mmCIF file of C-alpha atoms in Angstrom:
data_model
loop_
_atom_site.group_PDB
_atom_site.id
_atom_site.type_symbol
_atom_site.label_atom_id
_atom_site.label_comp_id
_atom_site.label_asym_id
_atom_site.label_seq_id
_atom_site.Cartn_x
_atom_site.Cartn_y
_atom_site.Cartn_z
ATOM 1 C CA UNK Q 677 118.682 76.387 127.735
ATOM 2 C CA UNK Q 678 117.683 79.677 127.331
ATOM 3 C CA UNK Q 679 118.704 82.530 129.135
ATOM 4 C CA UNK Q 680 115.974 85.253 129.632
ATOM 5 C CA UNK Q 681 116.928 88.905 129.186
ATOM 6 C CA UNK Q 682 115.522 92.319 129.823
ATOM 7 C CA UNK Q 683 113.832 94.180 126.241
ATOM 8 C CA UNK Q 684 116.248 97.066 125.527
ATOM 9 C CA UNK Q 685 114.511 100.038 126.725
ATOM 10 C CA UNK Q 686 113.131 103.259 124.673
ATOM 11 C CA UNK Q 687 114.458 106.386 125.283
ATOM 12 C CA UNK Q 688 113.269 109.606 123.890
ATOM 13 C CA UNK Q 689 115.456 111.197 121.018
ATOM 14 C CA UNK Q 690 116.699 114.388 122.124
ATOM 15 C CA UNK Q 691 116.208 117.453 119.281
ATOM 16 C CA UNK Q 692 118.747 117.087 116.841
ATOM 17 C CA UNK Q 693 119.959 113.856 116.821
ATOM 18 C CA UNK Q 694 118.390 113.037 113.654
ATOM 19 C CA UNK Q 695 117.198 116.764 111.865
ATOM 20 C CA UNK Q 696 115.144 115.585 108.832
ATOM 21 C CA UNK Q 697 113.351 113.482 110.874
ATOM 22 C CA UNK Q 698 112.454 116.325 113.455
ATOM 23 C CA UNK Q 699 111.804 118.685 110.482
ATOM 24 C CA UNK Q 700 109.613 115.919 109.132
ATOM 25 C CA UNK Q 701 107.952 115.398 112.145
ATOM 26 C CA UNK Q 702 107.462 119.176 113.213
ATOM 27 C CA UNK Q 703 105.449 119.505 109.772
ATOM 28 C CA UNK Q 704 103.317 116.197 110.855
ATOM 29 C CA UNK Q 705 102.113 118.048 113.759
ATOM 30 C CA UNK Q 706 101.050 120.415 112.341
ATOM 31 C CA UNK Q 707 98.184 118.430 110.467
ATOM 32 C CA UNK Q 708 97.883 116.795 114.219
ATOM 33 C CA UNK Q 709 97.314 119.986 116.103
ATOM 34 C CA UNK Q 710 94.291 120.930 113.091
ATOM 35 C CA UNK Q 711 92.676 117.560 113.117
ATOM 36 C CA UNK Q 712 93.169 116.568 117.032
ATOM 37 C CA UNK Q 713 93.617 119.866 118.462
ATOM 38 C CA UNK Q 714 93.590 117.773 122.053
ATOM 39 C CA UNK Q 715 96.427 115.777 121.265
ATOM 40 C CA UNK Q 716 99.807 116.592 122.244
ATOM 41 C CA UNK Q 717 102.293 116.514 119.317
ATOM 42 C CA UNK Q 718 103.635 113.648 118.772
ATOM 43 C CA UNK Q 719 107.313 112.618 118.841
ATOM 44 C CA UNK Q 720 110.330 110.217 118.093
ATOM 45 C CA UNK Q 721 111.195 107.241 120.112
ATOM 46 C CA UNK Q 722 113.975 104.947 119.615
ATOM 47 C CA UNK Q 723 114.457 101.391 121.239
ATOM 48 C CA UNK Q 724 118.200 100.050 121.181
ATOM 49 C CA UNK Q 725 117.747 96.836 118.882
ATOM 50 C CA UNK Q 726 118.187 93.334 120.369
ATOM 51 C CA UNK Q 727 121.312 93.001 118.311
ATOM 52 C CA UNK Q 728 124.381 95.335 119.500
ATOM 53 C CA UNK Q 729 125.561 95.087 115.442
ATOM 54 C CA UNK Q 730 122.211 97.042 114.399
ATOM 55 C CA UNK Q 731 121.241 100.540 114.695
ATOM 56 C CA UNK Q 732 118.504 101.427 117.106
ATOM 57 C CA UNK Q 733 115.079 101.262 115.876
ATOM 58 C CA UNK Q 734 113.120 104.975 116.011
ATOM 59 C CA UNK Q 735 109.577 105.295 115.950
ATOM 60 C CA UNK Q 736 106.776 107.846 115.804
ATOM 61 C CA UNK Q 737 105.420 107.608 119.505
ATOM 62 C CA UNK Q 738 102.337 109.651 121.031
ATOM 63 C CA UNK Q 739 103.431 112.238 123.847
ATOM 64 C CA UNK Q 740 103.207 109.554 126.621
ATOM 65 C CA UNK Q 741 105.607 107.453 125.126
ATOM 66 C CA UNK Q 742 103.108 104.490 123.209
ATOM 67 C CA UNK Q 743 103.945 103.513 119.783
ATOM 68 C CA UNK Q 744 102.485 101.099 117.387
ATOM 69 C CA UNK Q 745 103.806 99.738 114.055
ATOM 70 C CA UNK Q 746 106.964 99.657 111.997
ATOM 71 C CA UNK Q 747 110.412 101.882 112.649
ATOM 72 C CA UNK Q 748 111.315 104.217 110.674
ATOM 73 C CA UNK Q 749 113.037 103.315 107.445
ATOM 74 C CA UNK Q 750 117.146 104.691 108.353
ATOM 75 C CA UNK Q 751 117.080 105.295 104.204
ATOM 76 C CA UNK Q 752 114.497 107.949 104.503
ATOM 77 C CA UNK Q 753 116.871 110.565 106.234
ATOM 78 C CA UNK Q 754 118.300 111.086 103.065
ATOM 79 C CA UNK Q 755 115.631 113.936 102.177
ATOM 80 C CA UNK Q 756 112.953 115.779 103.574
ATOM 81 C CA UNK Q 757 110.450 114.690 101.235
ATOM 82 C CA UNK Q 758 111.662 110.819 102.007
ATOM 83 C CA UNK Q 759 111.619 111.556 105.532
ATOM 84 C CA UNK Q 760 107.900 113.159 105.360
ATOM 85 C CA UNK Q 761 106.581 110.253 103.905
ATOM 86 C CA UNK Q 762 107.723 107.513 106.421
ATOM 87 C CA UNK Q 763 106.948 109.917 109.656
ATOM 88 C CA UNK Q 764 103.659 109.981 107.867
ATOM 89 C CA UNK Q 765 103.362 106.715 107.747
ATOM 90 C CA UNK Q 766 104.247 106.038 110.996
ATOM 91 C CA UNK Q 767 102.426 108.751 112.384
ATOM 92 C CA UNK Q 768 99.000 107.353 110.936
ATOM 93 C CA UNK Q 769 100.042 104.143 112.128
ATOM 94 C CA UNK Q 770 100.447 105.029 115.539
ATOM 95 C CA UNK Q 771 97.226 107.566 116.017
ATOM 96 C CA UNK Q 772 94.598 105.425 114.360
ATOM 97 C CA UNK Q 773 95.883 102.056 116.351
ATOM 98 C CA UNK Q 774 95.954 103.454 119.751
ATOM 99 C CA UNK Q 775 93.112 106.035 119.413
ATOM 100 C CA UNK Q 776 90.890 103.601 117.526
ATOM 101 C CA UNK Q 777 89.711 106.319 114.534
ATOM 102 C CA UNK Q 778 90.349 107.150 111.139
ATOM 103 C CA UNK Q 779 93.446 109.429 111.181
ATOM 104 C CA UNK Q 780 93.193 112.222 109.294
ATOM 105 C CA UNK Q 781 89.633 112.269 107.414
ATOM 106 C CA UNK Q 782 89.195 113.838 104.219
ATOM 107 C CA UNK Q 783 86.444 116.525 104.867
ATOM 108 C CA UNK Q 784 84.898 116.812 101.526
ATOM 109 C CA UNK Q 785 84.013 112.640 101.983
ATOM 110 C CA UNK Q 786 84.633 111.917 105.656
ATOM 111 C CA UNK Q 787 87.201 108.781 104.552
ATOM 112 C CA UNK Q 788 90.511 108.488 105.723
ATOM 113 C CA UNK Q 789 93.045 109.100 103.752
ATOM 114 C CA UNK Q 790 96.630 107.931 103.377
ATOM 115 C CA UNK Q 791 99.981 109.664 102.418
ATOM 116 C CA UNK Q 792 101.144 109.639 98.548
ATOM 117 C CA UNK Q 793 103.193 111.143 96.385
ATOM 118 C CA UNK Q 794 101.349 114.119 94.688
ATOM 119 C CA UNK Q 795 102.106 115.107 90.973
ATOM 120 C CA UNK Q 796 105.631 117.116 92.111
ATOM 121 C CA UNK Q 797 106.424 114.081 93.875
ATOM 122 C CA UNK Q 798 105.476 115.993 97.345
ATOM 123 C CA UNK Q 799 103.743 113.849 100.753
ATOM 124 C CA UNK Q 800 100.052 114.414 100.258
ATOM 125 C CA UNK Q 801 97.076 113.155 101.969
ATOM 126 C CA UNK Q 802 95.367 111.190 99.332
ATOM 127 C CA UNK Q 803 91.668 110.890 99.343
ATOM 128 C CA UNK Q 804 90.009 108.135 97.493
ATOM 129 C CA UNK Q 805 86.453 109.720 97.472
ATOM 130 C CA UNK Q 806 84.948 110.628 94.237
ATOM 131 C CA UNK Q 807 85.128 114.612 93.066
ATOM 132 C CA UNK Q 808 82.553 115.446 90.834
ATOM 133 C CA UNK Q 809 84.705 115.701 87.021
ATOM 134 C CA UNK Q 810 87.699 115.284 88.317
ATOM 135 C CA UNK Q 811 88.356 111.653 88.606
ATOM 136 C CA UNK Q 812 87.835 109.166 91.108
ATOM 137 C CA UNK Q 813 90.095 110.278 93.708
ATOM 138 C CA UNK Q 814 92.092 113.427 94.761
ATOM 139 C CA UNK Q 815 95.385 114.997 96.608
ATOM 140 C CA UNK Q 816 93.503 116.645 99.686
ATOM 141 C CA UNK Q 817 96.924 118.353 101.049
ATOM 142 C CA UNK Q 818 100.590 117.975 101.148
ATOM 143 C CA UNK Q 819 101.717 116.362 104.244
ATOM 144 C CA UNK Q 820 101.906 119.401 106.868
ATOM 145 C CA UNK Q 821 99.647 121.955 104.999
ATOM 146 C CA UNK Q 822 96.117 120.723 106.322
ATOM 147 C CA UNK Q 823 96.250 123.948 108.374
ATOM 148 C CA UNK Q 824 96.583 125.563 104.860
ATOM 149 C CA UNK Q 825 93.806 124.216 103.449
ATOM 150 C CA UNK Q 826 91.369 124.948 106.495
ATOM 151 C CA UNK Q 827 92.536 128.467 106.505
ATOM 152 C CA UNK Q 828 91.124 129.305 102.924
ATOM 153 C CA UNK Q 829 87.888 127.093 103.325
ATOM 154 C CA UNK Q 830 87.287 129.008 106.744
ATOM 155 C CA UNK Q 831 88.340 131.982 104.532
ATOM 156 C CA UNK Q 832 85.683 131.295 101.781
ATOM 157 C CA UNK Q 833 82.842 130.450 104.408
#
């Protein structure tokens, strides 16, 4: 027989207790608060695993708590640019599944588009909408600079 137990419960993670992912994450919100100004920034969450050997699990969470999709990879603490990636990932995971939309759109072709390494190896957002001579997909922004890159098109309107 089976005996039935309690889920472990999340608990928010308190500033600090893992830095490159905060970093990471304080970047990611700042492509949140240009593209969903009305969302709160997002944050980390970690739930205690099942098994008292393993590390707890952390995930990208919206403000209220609500999560969706994989943990964070532990390995990616081991540089910002690894740690920007998989908060990315998570991030997009968690907006588009519990928002139901495309998070964040390209707007030169209105598609969604993903995080990828640009040619320094840097998180981008990575369109795949055609530009005109320039191949059949682009780098739209590094991961964090989308407030960048509305700043100089505002700036050349």
């Amino acid at each position: 027989m089976c005996a039935l137990f309690d889920p472990p419960e999340p608990r928010r993670v308190s500033p600090g207790e893992y830095p490159v992912w905060d970093q990471a994450l304080a970047l990611l919100n700042r492509d949140l608060a240009v593209t969903l100004p009305q969302l709160e920034p997002l944050r980390l969450l970690a739930l205690p695993s099942y098994d008292a050997e393993e590390p707890e699990n952390v995930y990208v969470a919206m403000a209220n708590g609500e999560w969706q999709g994989n943990h964070l990879d532990p390995d990616s603490q081991d540089s910002l640019a690894s740690a920007l990636a998989s908060v990315a990932d998570a991030a997009q995971e968690t907006v588009m599944e519990l928002l139901w939309q495309v998070w964040p759109l390209c707007p030169e072709h209105g598609l969604g588009m993903h995080p990828r390494e640009d040619a320094e190896e840097r998180p981008s957002w990575w369109c795949a909408g055609e530009r005109l001579r320039r191949g059949p997909a682009h780098i739209h922004a590094a991961v964090g600079a989308l407030d960048a890159v509305g700043a100089s098109i505002r700036t050349r309107s």
